[in-house]
């Protein structure tokens, strides 16, 4: 597939994800920063986000796995949820960001049961977002490789 065809396929994928509410216009803003001097910006940012998000979700799971709900460090859960919300938003992951807001709200009122329920939602939204962002990264890298090959001809 040519770089132009891949670029069109990528635009259609992003448009579909936006129509589904998985991504929002912040993804377009992030994509607009990418240029010839930094052709892998989007792929690098997404890769960083995915690694960081996995770590934060693991930390949240650890904090919320306390046997006694009174032992949960709710301020730390709220801080991690806010951090995850910000990083999700930075890549356009609006549904995940919304789930993180819900987790922060539940942690602000020390509602352990709701935190557990919403953390499951955060994880579900992360899995959907990760699958789609990984697809975008693959396409971005293929487009970049095609561009490098085209230049070297």
Tab-separated table of C-alpha atoms in Angstrom:
chain	number	residue	atom	x	y	z
A	1	UNK	CA	0.000	0.000	0.000
A	2	UNK	CA	1.357	3.445	-0.857
A	3	UNK	CA	1.974	6.130	1.715
A	4	UNK	CA	-0.892	8.155	0.274
A	5	UNK	CA	-3.298	5.204	0.583
A	6	UNK	CA	-2.111	4.522	4.124
A	7	UNK	CA	-2.570	8.184	4.988
A	8	UNK	CA	-6.148	8.079	3.733
A	9	UNK	CA	-6.817	4.838	5.624
A	10	UNK	CA	-5.413	6.437	8.786
A	11	UNK	CA	-7.660	9.491	8.375
A	12	UNK	CA	-10.677	7.215	7.956
A	13	UNK	CA	-9.713	5.200	11.044
A	14	UNK	CA	-9.323	8.321	13.167
A	15	UNK	CA	-12.623	9.691	11.866
A	16	UNK	CA	-14.350	6.416	12.746
A	17	UNK	CA	-12.848	6.431	16.250
A	18	UNK	CA	-14.010	10.017	16.711
A	19	UNK	CA	-17.511	9.084	15.515
A	20	UNK	CA	-17.527	6.278	18.118
A	21	UNK	CA	-16.425	8.707	20.840
A	22	UNK	CA	-13.168	6.836	21.494
A	23	UNK	CA	-11.044	9.769	20.305
A	24	UNK	CA	-11.804	13.482	20.236
A	25	UNK	CA	-10.388	16.578	18.556
A	26	UNK	CA	-7.378	16.590	20.882
A	27	UNK	CA	-6.019	13.710	18.818
A	28	UNK	CA	-6.127	15.989	15.764
A	29	UNK	CA	-4.295	18.691	17.716
A	30	UNK	CA	-1.590	16.213	18.714
A	31	UNK	CA	-1.319	15.024	15.103
A	32	UNK	CA	-0.984	18.627	13.897
A	33	UNK	CA	2.261	18.981	15.903
A	34	UNK	CA	3.883	16.197	13.875
A	35	UNK	CA	5.993	17.455	10.965
A	36	UNK	CA	8.946	16.486	8.769
A	37	UNK	CA	11.422	17.368	11.519
A	38	UNK	CA	9.603	15.069	13.942
A	39	UNK	CA	7.820	12.477	11.792
A	40	UNK	CA	7.428	9.959	14.625
A	41	UNK	CA	5.965	12.399	17.155
A	42	UNK	CA	2.521	10.760	17.292
A	43	UNK	CA	3.895	7.209	17.464
A	44	UNK	CA	6.361	8.170	20.204
A	45	UNK	CA	3.770	10.025	22.263
A	46	UNK	CA	1.276	7.167	21.993
A	47	UNK	CA	3.922	4.589	22.939
A	48	UNK	CA	4.889	6.639	25.992
A	49	UNK	CA	1.249	7.109	26.974
A	50	UNK	CA	0.494	3.392	26.721
A	51	UNK	CA	3.427	2.422	28.934
A	52	UNK	CA	2.656	5.097	31.517
A	53	UNK	CA	-1.054	4.249	31.544
A	54	UNK	CA	-0.379	0.556	32.154
A	55	UNK	CA	1.824	1.469	35.125
A	56	UNK	CA	-0.743	3.857	36.589
A	57	UNK	CA	-3.579	1.349	36.211
A	58	UNK	CA	-1.435	-1.258	37.976
A	59	UNK	CA	-0.763	1.220	40.808
A	60	UNK	CA	-4.473	2.009	41.080
A	61	UNK	CA	-5.273	-1.693	41.272
A	62	UNK	CA	-2.717	-2.114	44.035
A	63	UNK	CA	-4.068	0.822	46.054
A	64	UNK	CA	-7.663	-0.335	45.719
A	65	UNK	CA	-6.914	-3.987	46.542
A	66	UNK	CA	-6.606	-3.218	50.259
A	67	UNK	CA	-8.710	-5.650	52.316
A	68	UNK	CA	-9.978	-2.839	54.524
A	69	UNK	CA	-11.469	0.076	52.533
A	70	UNK	CA	-10.402	2.396	55.361
A	71	UNK	CA	-6.764	1.589	54.540
A	72	UNK	CA	-7.032	2.851	50.947
A	73	UNK	CA	-5.018	5.984	50.249
A	74	UNK	CA	-7.852	7.813	48.503
A	75	UNK	CA	-5.889	11.042	47.928
A	76	UNK	CA	-3.258	9.014	46.052
A	77	UNK	CA	-5.974	7.242	44.036
A	78	UNK	CA	-7.417	10.663	43.155
A	79	UNK	CA	-3.987	11.962	42.125
A	80	UNK	CA	-3.300	8.930	39.933
A	81	UNK	CA	-6.772	9.165	38.374
A	82	UNK	CA	-6.162	12.841	37.588
A	83	UNK	CA	-2.754	12.049	36.083
A	84	UNK	CA	-4.261	9.298	33.946
A	85	UNK	CA	-7.099	11.589	32.882
A	86	UNK	CA	-4.599	14.222	31.720
A	87	UNK	CA	-2.455	11.799	29.772
A	88	UNK	CA	-5.534	10.165	28.219
A	89	UNK	CA	-6.779	13.574	27.151
A	90	UNK	CA	-3.408	14.460	25.645
A	91	UNK	CA	-3.755	11.621	23.126
A	92	UNK	CA	-7.440	12.325	22.528
A	93	UNK	CA	-8.762	9.387	24.579
A	94	UNK	CA	-11.959	11.092	25.689
A	95	UNK	CA	-13.882	8.033	26.916
A	96	UNK	CA	-10.944	6.917	29.018
A	97	UNK	CA	-10.516	10.456	30.361
A	98	UNK	CA	-14.200	10.490	31.358
A	99	UNK	CA	-13.815	7.164	33.192
A	100	UNK	CA	-10.776	8.593	35.017
A	101	UNK	CA	-12.886	11.596	36.089
A	102	UNK	CA	-15.465	9.204	37.497
A	103	UNK	CA	-12.720	7.371	39.402
A	104	UNK	CA	-11.452	10.620	40.835
A	105	UNK	CA	-14.981	11.573	41.913
A	106	UNK	CA	-15.432	8.202	43.665
A	107	UNK	CA	-12.056	8.515	45.390
A	108	UNK	CA	-12.850	12.074	46.516
A	109	UNK	CA	-15.740	10.697	48.592
A	110	UNK	CA	-13.822	7.570	49.712
A	111	UNK	CA	-16.319	5.258	48.008
A	112	UNK	CA	-14.314	2.040	47.771
A	113	UNK	CA	-17.017	0.007	46.037
A	114	UNK	CA	-17.556	2.672	43.378
A	115	UNK	CA	-13.783	3.019	42.930
A	116	UNK	CA	-13.525	-0.708	42.176
A	117	UNK	CA	-16.415	-0.535	39.690
A	118	UNK	CA	-15.048	2.534	37.939
A	119	UNK	CA	-11.484	1.190	37.872
A	120	UNK	CA	-12.874	-1.740	35.895
A	121	UNK	CA	-14.415	0.777	33.476
A	122	UNK	CA	-11.080	2.640	33.235
A	123	UNK	CA	-9.367	-0.639	32.414
A	124	UNK	CA	-11.981	-1.536	29.775
A	125	UNK	CA	-11.643	1.868	28.133
A	126	UNK	CA	-7.861	1.549	28.239
A	127	UNK	CA	-7.990	-1.807	26.460
A	128	UNK	CA	-10.164	-0.357	23.677
A	129	UNK	CA	-7.983	2.745	23.399
A	130	UNK	CA	-4.750	0.729	23.459
A	131	UNK	CA	-5.899	-1.564	20.653
A	132	UNK	CA	-6.841	1.374	18.459
A	133	UNK	CA	-3.793	3.476	19.294
A	134	UNK	CA	-1.516	0.521	18.537
A	135	UNK	CA	-3.176	0.262	15.131
A	136	UNK	CA	-2.572	3.995	14.584
A	137	UNK	CA	1.098	3.602	15.589
A	138	UNK	CA	1.545	0.755	13.100
A	139	UNK	CA	0.022	2.859	10.350
A	140	UNK	CA	2.098	5.927	11.293
A	141	UNK	CA	5.278	3.860	11.167
A	142	UNK	CA	4.333	2.330	7.798
A	143	UNK	CA	3.634	5.797	6.399
A	144	UNK	CA	6.998	7.024	7.687
A	145	UNK	CA	8.821	3.996	6.208
A	146	UNK	CA	7.133	4.580	2.842
A	147	UNK	CA	8.182	8.223	2.950
A	148	UNK	CA	11.792	7.309	3.718
A	149	UNK	CA	11.829	4.772	0.859
A	150	UNK	CA	10.297	7.318	-1.507
A	151	UNK	CA	12.957	9.890	-0.637
A	152	UNK	CA	15.778	7.396	-1.115
A	153	UNK	CA	14.684	6.424	-4.633
